[in-house]
Amino acid sequence: MDFAAELTAFDLPPELAQQVQKWVAQAADVARLEAELKLSKLKIEALVHEIATLKRLRFGASSETLPAGMKDLFDETLAADLTACGARLEALRDAEASEAAATPKAPPERPRAGRPPLPAHLERIEHRHEPESCSCGTCGQDLVKIGEDVSEQLDIIPAKFFVHRHIRPQYACRHCETVSAVPVPAAVIDGGLAAPGLLAWVTVSKFVDHLPLYRLEQIAQRSDVALPRSTQSEWLGRIGVALSPLYARLSEHLLAGTVLHADETPVEQLDPGRGKTKRAYLWAYRSNTLGADPPIIIFDYQPGRGGQYPQAFLKGWKGMLMVDDYVAYKALFGNQVGELACMAHARRKYFELHQANQSPVAAEALQRIGELYALEEQARDVSIEARAELRAQYARPRLEAMHLWLVQTRKTVADGAALARAIDYSLKRWPALARYASCGDWPIDNNPIENAIRPIALGKKNWMFAGSEAAGKRAAVIQSLLATARANGFEPLAWLSDTLEKLPAWPNSRIDELLPIRKNEPAQA
């Protein structure tokens, strides 16, 4: 609008016209300053939220600021110091009591901490402690047994190396001029030095206990056993190849399910051409925790994070997929694959906002989501049908009310604010977030697969990087089987030792019997 032309139409006195023009200019300046102030407030709010989040991570509770290993070390040191002080104090008290009393007194009974009993499956080695004499030290009469005081102590034999010496006598037939002997059974490494137990120990130590191979070499050296890292690496390569058929079959069982979790985590891969490392990805898939199938975890090592990798792994699969908001999964969703969104991801944004500035809106969002999780806790051990009924009766009305509340609240929040971004994330994904309540066996969040990936993050700090793409794929094979074994309650060392011993001569038609999954017991009539 041309205010100068408008003013000439009113034929105002020059002094008044100039004053009006000043007012108009001032109003424009005020509007501009208000817009700049609003933008500055949004930027300040975003920065305050970011700074508060960083401060919480840096200066918050020790459980959030210390690395896991450092916190464990601190707790262990503190416990050791307290116990040592208590032992010294008890010794001083005993010394004072013995000096003050003419006759020694029995030591006072220490209060027990209510520790749990030792596992029943552990081997028991009994030590019987009989008195030096079965006669009463006062009157000389024979003592009568009236009971026993039984106490148990836990002990351990550290890694113990021993040698299997196989002797196969050779017998000759003079008439036929032939020689016969018991044949050497097939092995994962024919003619190799390592027995299945040692191969399993190296594998589990690296991929479950996250011990680098050079540490295993040092452990062996304490027993005067030469176990070079190069040799261990060769063993792991052979083991990865030998276990590949089990991995392929386990993947088939996973893809037979109709509900899956998916996520990915970066790993470093050596790039010899540049003398550096490049980023690769370990894609993770897990079976449904609310279904009847046994837990199965599959890791798929790929050189990138593009959408073609989950599309290739899930090619032809039909069902519901629980994922985060990463764009690589978007192309999967259509007629055959439905999307389930993670409620924990949505909750996390409100949690961080509430921790940063005690936002009452974030607090209410957390309370509403907490009610949904309380219902899931109630339905944890019920049947799929009962859970579906509980969700339909209680969860769906709460979800509808929360969606309406979010829509109304968003209208009162300025664009660009941290709260606006948290609400927009929920509203954008709301159909997928609320979809779990439509069925009794659909999960509410993606926590199961995140828990499966967490040990990988710990292991990366020890093995640092994969030597090649082929090495990464072999590691994914081993990690998948061991993670599945642990999820099904198998002791990984015992399972892998048994499997490596049986696998070379095992018929492919019975390969399912070697998989580390619990078999469903047949229903009794």
Short mmCIF file of C-alpha atoms in Angstrom, two decimals:
data_model
loop_
_atom_site.label_atom_id
_atom_site.label_comp_id
_atom_site.label_asym_id
_atom_site.label_seq_id
_atom_site.Cartn_x
_atom_site.Cartn_y
_atom_site.Cartn_z
CA MET A 1 0.00 0.00 0.00
CA ASP A 2 1.26 3.50 -0.96
CA PHE A 3 0.49 5.55 2.17
CA ALA A 4 1.84 8.75 0.60
CA ALA A 5 -0.74 8.56 -2.22
CA GLU A 6 -3.49 7.79 0.29
CA LEU A 7 -2.59 10.84 2.38
CA THR A 8 -2.69 13.21 -0.60
CA ALA A 9 -6.27 12.10 -1.24
CA PHE A 10 -7.27 13.49 2.19
CA ASP A 11 -5.62 16.87 1.52
CA LEU A 12 -4.15 17.03 5.01
CA PRO A 13 -2.01 19.91 6.20
CA PRO A 14 1.71 19.27 5.56
CA GLU A 15 2.57 19.07 9.25
CA LEU A 16 -0.20 16.51 9.94
CA ALA A 17 0.66 14.50 6.85
CA GLN A 18 4.29 14.23 7.99
CA GLN A 19 3.19 13.15 11.46
CA VAL A 20 0.91 10.46 10.03
CA GLN A 21 3.75 9.18 7.85
CA LYS A 22 5.96 8.95 10.94
CA TRP A 23 3.24 6.99 12.75
CA VAL A 24 2.88 4.62 9.84
CA ALA A 25 6.64 4.08 9.70
CA GLN A 26 6.77 3.50 13.45
CA ALA A 27 3.92 0.96 13.20
CA ALA A 28 5.81 -0.87 10.46
CA ASP A 29 8.93 -0.86 12.64
CA VAL A 30 6.94 -2.19 15.59
CA ALA A 31 5.49 -5.00 13.48
CA ARG A 32 8.94 -5.88 12.18
CA LEU A 33 10.42 -5.82 15.69
CA GLU A 34 7.59 -7.99 17.02
CA ALA A 35 8.25 -10.56 14.30
CA GLU A 36 11.97 -10.50 15.05
CA LEU A 37 11.25 -10.79 18.78
CA LYS A 38 8.99 -13.79 18.22
CA LEU A 39 11.66 -15.47 16.09
CA SER A 40 14.31 -14.70 18.70
CA LYS A 41 12.14 -16.18 21.46
CA LEU A 42 11.74 -19.38 19.46
CA LYS A 43 15.48 -19.57 18.90
CA ILE A 44 16.17 -18.87 22.56
CA GLU A 45 13.69 -21.54 23.64
CA ALA A 46 15.27 -24.08 21.31
CA LEU A 47 18.76 -23.22 22.57
CA VAL A 48 17.66 -23.34 26.22
CA HIS A 49 16.15 -26.78 25.60
CA GLU A 50 19.31 -27.99 23.89
CA ILE A 51 21.57 -26.58 26.63
CA ALA A 52 19.40 -28.09 29.37
CA THR A 53 19.53 -31.48 27.64
CA LEU A 54 23.31 -31.29 27.35
CA LYS A 55 23.63 -30.22 30.99
CA ARG A 56 21.45 -33.12 32.09
CA LEU A 57 23.66 -35.53 30.17
CA ARG A 58 26.85 -33.91 31.45
CA PHE A 59 25.99 -33.00 35.04
CA GLY A 60 22.96 -35.17 35.77
CA ALA A 61 22.78 -38.33 37.85
CA SER A 62 25.91 -40.45 37.79
CA SER A 63 24.04 -43.25 36.06
CA GLU A 64 23.59 -40.93 33.07
CA THR A 65 26.95 -39.19 33.05
CA LEU A 66 29.45 -41.98 33.65
CA PRO A 67 30.15 -44.60 31.00
CA ALA A 68 28.84 -48.01 31.99
CA GLY A 69 32.29 -49.46 32.54
CA MET A 70 33.48 -46.50 34.64
CA LYS A 71 30.32 -46.51 36.76
CA ASP A 72 30.68 -50.25 37.39
CA LEU A 73 34.32 -49.75 38.36
CA PHE A 74 33.36 -46.96 40.77
CA ASP A 75 30.63 -49.07 42.37
CA GLU A 76 32.96 -52.06 42.70
CA THR A 77 35.70 -49.94 44.30
CA LEU A 78 33.26 -48.36 46.74
CA ALA A 79 31.86 -51.75 47.75
CA ALA A 80 35.37 -53.15 48.24
CA ASP A 81 36.41 -50.18 50.39
CA LEU A 82 33.31 -50.44 52.58
CA THR A 83 33.80 -54.16 53.07
CA ALA A 84 37.49 -53.71 53.92
CA CYS A 85 36.66 -51.01 56.49
CA GLY A 86 34.02 -53.24 58.04
CA ALA A 87 36.47 -56.14 58.27
CA ARG A 88 39.10 -53.99 59.99
CA LEU A 89 36.50 -52.60 62.42
CA GLU A 90 35.31 -56.09 63.26
CA ALA A 91 38.90 -57.24 63.89
CA LEU A 92 39.51 -54.32 66.27
CA ARG A 93 36.32 -55.07 68.18
CA ASP A 94 37.27 -58.73 68.52
CA ALA A 95 40.73 -57.77 69.80
CA GLU A 96 39.26 -55.41 72.40
CA ALA A 97 36.72 -58.03 73.50
CA SER A 98 39.39 -60.74 73.89
CA GLU A 99 41.55 -58.46 76.01
CA ALA A 100 38.67 -57.46 78.30
CA ALA A 101 37.28 -60.96 78.82
CA ALA A 102 39.12 -63.68 80.68
CA THR A 103 37.57 -66.42 78.54
CA PRO A 104 37.10 -66.11 74.79
CA LYS A 105 33.55 -65.66 73.57
CA ALA A 106 32.02 -67.06 70.44
CA PRO A 107 31.99 -64.51 67.65
CA PRO A 108 28.62 -62.79 67.28
CA GLU A 109 26.45 -63.93 64.41
CA ARG A 110 26.52 -61.49 61.55
CA PRO A 111 23.17 -60.57 60.03
CA ARG A 112 22.66 -62.23 56.67
CA ALA A 113 21.87 -60.05 53.70
CA GLY A 114 19.15 -62.34 52.40
CA ARG A 115 21.20 -63.45 49.40
CA PRO A 116 19.51 -65.87 46.98
CA PRO A 117 20.45 -69.57 47.04
CA LEU A 118 23.16 -70.77 44.69
CA PRO A 119 21.88 -72.34 41.43
CA ALA A 120 20.82 -75.95 41.89
CA HIS A 121 22.46 -77.15 38.65
CA LEU A 122 25.99 -76.33 39.84
CA GLU A 123 28.18 -79.24 40.87
CA ARG A 124 28.39 -79.73 44.66
CA ILE A 125 31.66 -80.90 46.21
CA GLU A 126 31.00 -81.92 49.81
CA HIS A 127 33.53 -81.38 52.58
CA ARG A 128 32.62 -83.06 55.87
CA HIS A 129 34.17 -81.57 58.99
CA GLU A 130 33.98 -84.08 61.87
CA PRO A 131 35.17 -83.16 65.41
CA GLU A 132 38.51 -84.55 66.57
CA SER A 133 36.76 -86.68 69.21
CA CYS A 134 33.25 -88.15 69.47
CA SER A 135 33.36 -87.96 73.28
CA CYS A 136 32.14 -85.09 75.43
CA GLY A 137 35.05 -82.97 76.56
CA THR A 138 33.37 -82.46 79.98
CA CYS A 139 32.05 -85.86 81.09
CA GLY A 140 33.62 -88.25 78.55
CA GLN A 141 30.29 -89.71 77.32
CA ASP A 142 29.71 -90.48 73.64
CA LEU A 143 28.29 -87.63 71.56
CA VAL A 144 25.00 -88.12 69.68
CA LYS A 145 24.41 -86.50 66.27
CA ILE A 146 21.35 -84.25 66.41
CA GLY A 147 21.69 -82.37 63.11
CA GLU A 148 23.96 -80.66 60.63
CA ASP A 149 24.97 -77.10 59.90
CA VAL A 150 25.25 -76.78 56.12
CA SER A 151 26.77 -73.73 54.43
CA GLU A 152 27.69 -73.25 50.77
CA GLN A 153 30.45 -71.23 49.11
CA LEU A 154 30.74 -70.45 45.42
CA ASP A 155 34.05 -71.27 43.75
CA ILE A 156 35.41 -71.27 40.21
CA ILE A 157 38.08 -72.94 38.11
CA PRO A 158 39.43 -70.31 35.68
CA ALA A 159 39.86 -71.10 32.00
CA LYS A 160 41.59 -74.46 32.13
CA PHE A 161 43.36 -75.72 29.06
CA PHE A 162 43.69 -79.46 28.62
CA VAL A 163 44.48 -81.85 25.76
CA HIS A 164 42.28 -84.53 24.20
CA ARG A 165 44.60 -87.33 23.16
CA HIS A 166 42.93 -89.58 20.59
CA ILE A 167 44.49 -93.01 20.16
CA ARG A 168 43.26 -95.16 17.28
CA PRO A 169 44.89 -98.59 17.19
CA GLN A 170 45.54 -99.96 13.73
CA TYR A 171 44.81 -103.60 12.99
CA ALA A 172 46.08 -105.58 10.02
CA CYS A 173 44.71 -108.68 8.34
CA ARG A 174 47.59 -110.82 7.14
CA HIS A 175 45.33 -112.86 4.92
CA CYS A 176 43.77 -109.86 3.12
CA GLU A 177 46.80 -107.65 3.62
CA THR A 178 44.62 -104.75 4.77
CA VAL A 179 44.85 -102.30 7.66
CA SER A 180 41.79 -100.97 9.53
CA ALA A 181 41.24 -98.36 12.26
CA VAL A 182 38.44 -96.25 13.62
CA PRO A 183 37.99 -93.34 11.19
CA VAL A 184 38.58 -89.77 12.30
CA PRO A 185 35.20 -88.04 12.68
CA ALA A 186 34.41 -84.94 10.66
CA ALA A 187 35.18 -81.61 12.33
CA VAL A 188 34.51 -77.96 11.69
CA ILE A 189 38.26 -77.59 11.06
CA ASP A 190 39.61 -80.91 9.79
CA GLY A 191 42.93 -81.71 11.40
CA GLY A 192 42.76 -78.54 13.42
CA LEU A 193 44.39 -77.98 16.77
CA ALA A 194 41.27 -76.68 18.52
CA ALA A 195 38.52 -78.89 19.89
CA PRO A 196 34.89 -77.66 19.67
CA GLY A 197 35.05 -76.44 23.27
CA LEU A 198 38.02 -74.16 22.57
CA LEU A 199 36.46 -72.85 19.36
CA ALA A 200 33.28 -72.05 21.25
CA TRP A 201 35.23 -70.35 24.07
CA VAL A 202 37.04 -68.03 21.65
CA THR A 203 33.80 -67.22 19.82
CA VAL A 204 31.71 -66.53 22.92
CA SER A 205 34.51 -64.54 24.55
CA LYS A 206 34.67 -62.24 21.53
CA PHE A 207 31.00 -61.87 20.60
CA VAL A 208 29.25 -62.24 23.97
CA ASP A 209 31.85 -61.14 26.52
CA HIS A 210 33.38 -58.62 24.04
CA LEU A 211 36.99 -59.59 24.77
CA PRO A 212 39.45 -58.69 21.98
CA LEU A 213 41.49 -61.54 20.62
CA TYR A 214 44.73 -60.14 21.99
CA ARG A 215 43.31 -60.48 25.52
CA LEU A 216 42.44 -64.10 24.87
CA GLU A 217 46.01 -64.56 23.66
CA GLN A 218 47.27 -63.13 26.96
CA ILE A 219 44.95 -65.38 28.99
CA ALA A 220 46.31 -68.43 27.17
CA GLN A 221 49.92 -67.30 27.71
CA ARG A 222 49.40 -67.49 31.48
CA SER A 223 49.00 -71.25 30.99
CA ASP A 224 51.99 -71.44 28.61
CA VAL A 225 49.62 -72.01 25.70
CA ALA A 226 50.36 -70.28 22.40
CA LEU A 227 47.11 -68.91 20.96
CA PRO A 228 48.10 -66.27 18.38
CA ARG A 229 45.53 -63.74 17.27
CA SER A 230 46.04 -64.75 13.65
CA THR A 231 45.11 -68.33 14.50
CA GLN A 232 42.03 -67.24 16.42
CA SER A 233 40.97 -65.08 13.47
CA GLU A 234 41.24 -68.07 11.15
CA TRP A 235 39.12 -70.12 13.52
CA LEU A 236 36.42 -67.44 13.62
CA GLY A 237 36.38 -67.30 9.83
CA ARG A 238 35.84 -71.06 9.61
CA ILE A 239 33.17 -70.95 12.30
CA GLY A 240 31.28 -68.17 10.52
CA VAL A 241 31.18 -70.22 7.32
CA ALA A 242 30.19 -73.40 9.16
CA LEU A 243 27.30 -71.68 10.95
CA SER A 244 25.94 -69.98 7.81
CA PRO A 245 23.36 -72.72 7.06
CA LEU A 246 21.96 -72.32 10.57
CA TYR A 247 21.78 -68.55 10.04
CA ALA A 248 19.93 -68.97 6.75
CA ARG A 249 17.43 -71.36 8.30
CA LEU A 250 16.95 -69.09 11.31
CA SER A 251 16.21 -66.20 8.93
CA GLU A 252 13.52 -68.33 7.27
CA HIS A 253 11.90 -68.95 10.64
CA LEU A 254 12.01 -65.22 11.40
CA LEU A 255 10.35 -64.27 8.10
CA ALA A 256 7.61 -66.81 8.73
CA GLY A 257 6.27 -64.48 11.43
CA THR A 258 3.71 -61.80 10.67
CA VAL A 259 5.00 -59.14 13.10
CA LEU A 260 8.63 -58.00 13.18
CA HIS A 261 10.79 -55.36 14.84
CA ALA A 262 13.51 -53.62 12.80
CA ASP A 263 16.31 -51.16 13.56
CA GLU A 264 19.89 -50.45 12.53
CA THR A 265 23.18 -49.44 14.13
CA PRO A 266 26.39 -48.12 12.53
CA VAL A 267 29.68 -50.01 12.64
CA GLU A 268 33.08 -49.08 11.30
CA GLN A 269 34.60 -51.10 8.47
CA LEU A 270 38.24 -50.97 7.43
CA ASP A 271 38.84 -49.29 4.07
CA PRO A 272 42.31 -50.50 3.01
CA GLY A 273 42.42 -48.29 -0.07
CA ARG A 274 42.31 -45.11 2.04
CA GLY A 275 43.98 -46.48 5.14
CA LYS A 276 40.95 -45.42 7.16
CA THR A 277 37.58 -46.80 8.15
CA LYS A 278 34.20 -46.22 6.55
CA ARG A 279 30.75 -46.56 7.97
CA ALA A 280 28.74 -49.72 7.48
CA TYR A 281 25.49 -50.78 9.15
CA LEU A 282 24.20 -53.73 11.07
CA TRP A 283 20.49 -54.06 10.33
CA ALA A 284 18.65 -55.88 13.10
CA TYR A 285 15.36 -57.79 12.96
CA ARG A 286 13.51 -59.48 15.79
CA SER A 287 10.45 -61.66 16.07
CA ASN A 288 7.35 -60.45 17.87
CA THR A 289 7.61 -60.51 21.67
CA LEU A 290 3.82 -60.79 22.05
CA GLY A 291 3.33 -63.74 19.73
CA ALA A 292 3.56 -67.46 20.31
CA ASP A 293 6.78 -67.92 18.31
CA PRO A 294 10.16 -68.24 20.07
CA PRO A 295 12.39 -65.14 20.10
CA ILE A 296 14.61 -64.87 17.02
CA ILE A 297 17.18 -62.11 16.41
CA ILE A 298 18.85 -61.66 13.02
CA PHE A 299 21.62 -59.21 12.19
CA ASP A 300 22.16 -58.32 8.53
CA TYR A 301 25.52 -56.64 7.81
CA GLN A 302 25.37 -54.19 4.90
CA PRO A 303 27.74 -51.49 3.58
CA GLY A 304 25.17 -48.69 3.83
CA ARG A 305 21.97 -47.34 5.34
CA GLY A 306 19.86 -47.10 2.20
CA GLY A 307 16.32 -48.38 1.91
CA GLN A 308 17.36 -51.08 -0.55
CA TYR A 309 18.82 -53.20 2.27
CA PRO A 310 15.64 -53.75 4.34
CA GLN A 311 13.72 -54.12 1.08
CA ALA A 312 16.05 -56.91 -0.01
CA PHE A 313 15.93 -58.69 3.35
CA LEU A 314 12.13 -58.45 3.64
CA LYS A 315 11.41 -59.13 -0.04
CA GLY A 316 8.12 -61.00 -0.32
CA TRP A 317 7.39 -60.72 3.39
CA LYS A 318 3.90 -59.73 4.55
CA GLY A 319 2.95 -58.44 7.97
CA MET A 320 3.29 -55.57 10.43
CA LEU A 321 6.69 -53.93 10.88
CA MET A 322 7.61 -51.98 14.04
CA VAL A 323 10.20 -49.29 13.21
CA ASP A 324 11.28 -45.76 14.08
CA ASP A 325 10.74 -42.79 11.76
CA TYR A 326 13.76 -43.47 9.54
CA VAL A 327 12.94 -42.82 5.89
CA ALA A 328 14.58 -46.05 4.65
CA TYR A 329 11.58 -48.07 5.83
CA LYS A 330 8.94 -45.89 4.14
CA ALA A 331 9.10 -47.67 0.80
CA LEU A 332 8.16 -50.95 2.49
CA PHE A 333 4.75 -49.82 3.62
CA GLY A 334 1.86 -50.56 1.33
CA ASN A 335 -0.56 -53.37 0.66
CA GLN A 336 1.64 -56.14 2.06
CA VAL A 337 3.48 -54.43 4.93
CA GLY A 338 1.79 -52.30 7.60
CA GLU A 339 3.54 -49.77 9.78
CA LEU A 340 3.71 -49.79 13.58
CA ALA A 341 5.37 -46.76 15.22
CA CYS A 342 7.34 -46.79 18.45
CA MET A 343 5.55 -45.12 21.36
CA ALA A 344 8.83 -45.01 23.29
CA HIS A 345 10.33 -42.70 20.65
CA ALA A 346 7.40 -40.32 20.96
CA ARG A 347 7.59 -40.44 24.75
CA ARG A 348 11.32 -39.72 24.71
CA LYS A 349 10.77 -36.31 23.12
CA TYR A 350 8.36 -35.26 25.88
CA PHE A 351 10.68 -36.68 28.52
CA GLU A 352 13.64 -34.64 27.28
CA LEU A 353 11.46 -31.53 27.10
CA HIS A 354 10.18 -32.03 30.65
CA GLN A 355 13.70 -32.66 31.95
CA ALA A 356 14.89 -29.45 30.28
CA ASN A 357 12.25 -26.95 31.40
CA GLN A 358 9.61 -28.80 33.47
CA SER A 359 7.01 -28.18 30.76
CA PRO A 360 3.49 -28.89 32.15
CA VAL A 361 2.30 -29.92 28.67
CA ALA A 362 5.14 -32.44 28.42
CA ALA A 363 4.27 -33.68 31.92
CA GLU A 364 0.67 -34.31 30.89
CA ALA A 365 1.81 -36.10 27.73
CA LEU A 366 4.06 -38.33 29.85
CA GLN A 367 1.17 -39.07 32.19
CA ARG A 368 -1.12 -40.05 29.31
CA ILE A 369 1.52 -42.29 27.75
CA GLY A 370 2.25 -43.76 31.18
CA GLU A 371 -1.39 -44.86 31.46
CA LEU A 372 -1.04 -46.71 28.15
CA TYR A 373 2.06 -48.51 29.38
CA ALA A 374 0.33 -49.36 32.67
CA LEU A 375 -2.35 -51.14 30.65
CA GLU A 376 0.35 -53.04 28.74
CA GLU A 377 1.87 -54.14 32.04
CA GLN A 378 -1.50 -55.49 33.16
CA ALA A 379 -1.82 -57.42 29.90
CA ARG A 380 1.72 -58.80 29.92
CA ASP A 381 0.85 -62.39 30.86
CA VAL A 382 -2.64 -62.73 29.40
CA SER A 383 -3.70 -64.34 26.14
CA ILE A 384 -3.70 -62.47 22.84
CA GLU A 385 -7.49 -62.40 22.86
CA ALA A 386 -7.65 -61.00 26.40
CA ARG A 387 -5.05 -58.37 25.54
CA ALA A 388 -7.02 -57.32 22.45
CA GLU A 389 -10.15 -56.91 24.57
CA LEU A 390 -8.28 -54.91 27.20
CA ARG A 391 -6.82 -52.60 24.57
CA ALA A 392 -10.17 -52.09 22.87
CA GLN A 393 -11.91 -51.29 26.15
CA TYR A 394 -9.28 -49.09 27.81
CA ALA A 395 -6.37 -48.18 25.49
CA ARG A 396 -8.27 -47.02 22.41
CA PRO A 397 -10.42 -44.46 24.28
CA ARG A 398 -7.28 -43.07 25.91
CA LEU A 399 -5.53 -42.87 22.53
CA GLU A 400 -8.47 -41.01 21.00
CA ALA A 401 -8.56 -38.57 23.92
CA MET A 402 -4.81 -38.00 23.69
CA HIS A 403 -4.98 -37.34 19.96
CA LEU A 404 -7.71 -34.74 20.45
CA TRP A 405 -5.73 -33.13 23.27
CA LEU A 406 -2.59 -32.98 21.11
CA VAL A 407 -4.49 -31.36 18.23
CA GLN A 408 -6.02 -28.70 20.52
CA THR A 409 -2.74 -28.07 22.33
CA ARG A 410 -0.80 -27.66 19.10
CA LYS A 411 -2.97 -24.70 18.16
CA THR A 412 -1.68 -22.80 21.20
CA VAL A 413 2.04 -23.52 20.61
CA ALA A 414 4.18 -21.35 18.36
CA ASP A 415 5.75 -22.94 15.31
CA GLY A 416 9.37 -23.91 15.73
CA ALA A 417 9.23 -24.34 19.50
CA ALA A 418 10.63 -27.51 21.04
CA LEU A 419 7.17 -28.43 22.30
CA ALA A 420 5.75 -27.89 18.82
CA ARG A 421 8.31 -30.30 17.35
CA ALA A 422 7.48 -32.94 19.95
CA ILE A 423 3.74 -32.65 19.27
CA ASP A 424 4.27 -32.57 15.50
CA TYR A 425 6.25 -35.82 15.71
CA SER A 426 3.35 -37.52 17.51
CA LEU A 427 0.66 -36.12 15.21
CA LYS A 428 2.62 -36.96 12.09
CA ARG A 429 2.94 -40.60 13.12
CA TRP A 430 -0.29 -40.90 15.06
CA PRO A 431 -2.04 -43.54 12.89
CA ALA A 432 1.02 -45.81 13.22
CA LEU A 433 1.44 -44.99 16.91
CA ALA A 434 -2.14 -45.88 17.81
CA ARG A 435 -2.42 -48.88 15.48
CA TYR A 436 -1.10 -51.35 18.06
CA ALA A 437 -4.37 -51.09 20.01
CA SER A 438 -6.28 -52.63 17.09
CA CYS A 439 -4.86 -56.09 17.74
CA GLY A 440 -3.81 -58.19 20.69
CA ASP A 441 -0.35 -59.22 19.48
CA TRP A 442 0.99 -55.97 18.02
CA PRO A 443 3.75 -54.32 20.12
CA ILE A 444 3.48 -50.81 21.51
CA ASP A 445 7.16 -49.93 20.99
CA ASN A 446 10.45 -51.01 19.47
CA ASN A 447 12.29 -51.59 22.75
CA PRO A 448 12.88 -55.34 22.16
CA ILE A 449 15.06 -54.72 19.11
CA GLU A 450 16.87 -51.81 20.79
CA ASN A 451 17.71 -54.15 23.68
CA ALA A 452 19.05 -56.67 21.17
CA ILE A 453 21.28 -54.03 19.57
CA ARG A 454 22.61 -52.67 22.88
CA PRO A 455 25.28 -55.43 23.33
CA ILE A 456 26.55 -54.62 19.84
CA ALA A 457 27.22 -51.05 20.94
CA LEU A 458 29.28 -52.39 23.84
CA GLY A 459 31.19 -54.76 21.60
CA LYS A 460 32.10 -52.01 19.14
CA LYS A 461 34.24 -50.38 21.82
CA ASN A 462 36.39 -53.51 21.94
CA TRP A 463 36.60 -54.83 18.41
CA MET A 464 36.57 -51.27 17.00
CA PHE A 465 35.85 -52.13 13.36
CA ALA A 466 35.21 -54.93 10.89
CA GLY A 467 38.15 -55.87 8.71
CA SER A 468 36.04 -56.25 5.56
CA GLU A 469 32.48 -56.63 4.39
CA ALA A 470 32.89 -60.41 4.32
CA ALA A 471 34.18 -60.34 7.91
CA GLY A 472 31.21 -58.20 8.93
CA LYS A 473 28.78 -60.68 7.40
CA ARG A 474 30.45 -63.60 9.17
CA ALA A 475 30.28 -61.70 12.45
CA ALA A 476 26.57 -61.05 11.82
CA VAL A 477 26.02 -64.80 11.41
CA ILE A 478 27.68 -65.56 14.75
CA GLN A 479 26.06 -62.66 16.59
CA SER A 480 22.60 -63.65 15.33
CA LEU A 481 22.88 -67.22 16.56
CA LEU A 482 24.37 -66.30 19.93
CA ALA A 483 21.85 -63.50 20.52
CA THR A 484 19.00 -65.89 19.67
CA ALA A 485 20.47 -68.53 21.96
CA ARG A 486 20.58 -66.09 24.88
CA ALA A 487 17.05 -64.83 24.15
CA ASN A 488 15.81 -68.44 24.33
CA GLY A 489 17.54 -69.18 27.63
CA PHE A 490 20.44 -71.25 26.25
CA GLU A 491 23.87 -70.90 27.81
CA PRO A 492 25.77 -69.72 24.70
CA LEU A 493 29.05 -71.54 25.42
CA ALA A 494 27.32 -74.87 26.05
CA TRP A 495 25.06 -74.50 22.99
CA LEU A 496 27.87 -73.54 20.63
CA SER A 497 30.22 -76.29 21.89
CA ASP A 498 27.55 -78.91 21.32
CA THR A 499 26.60 -77.48 17.93
CA LEU A 500 30.17 -77.29 16.60
CA GLU A 501 30.71 -80.90 17.61
CA LYS A 502 27.55 -82.16 15.89
CA LEU A 503 27.39 -79.84 12.87
CA PRO A 504 30.00 -81.44 10.51
CA ALA A 505 28.15 -84.77 10.33
CA TRP A 506 24.63 -83.47 10.91
CA PRO A 507 22.08 -84.16 8.11
CA ASN A 508 20.65 -81.01 6.50
CA SER A 509 17.13 -82.45 6.78
CA ARG A 510 17.38 -82.16 10.58
CA ILE A 511 19.03 -78.74 10.74
CA ASP A 512 16.14 -77.30 12.76
CA GLU A 513 17.21 -79.48 15.69
CA LEU A 514 20.45 -77.52 15.98
CA LEU A 515 18.85 -74.07 16.00
CA PRO A 516 19.06 -72.24 19.35
CA ILE A 517 15.32 -71.84 19.74
CA ARG A 518 12.98 -73.43 22.22
CA LYS A 519 10.66 -75.92 20.63
CA ASN A 520 6.98 -75.47 21.37
CA GLU A 521 5.81 -78.31 23.56
CA PRO A 522 2.91 -80.29 22.06
CA ALA A 523 -0.38 -79.69 23.80
CA GLN A 524 -1.53 -82.53 26.01
CA ALA A 525 -4.92 -84.03 25.41
#
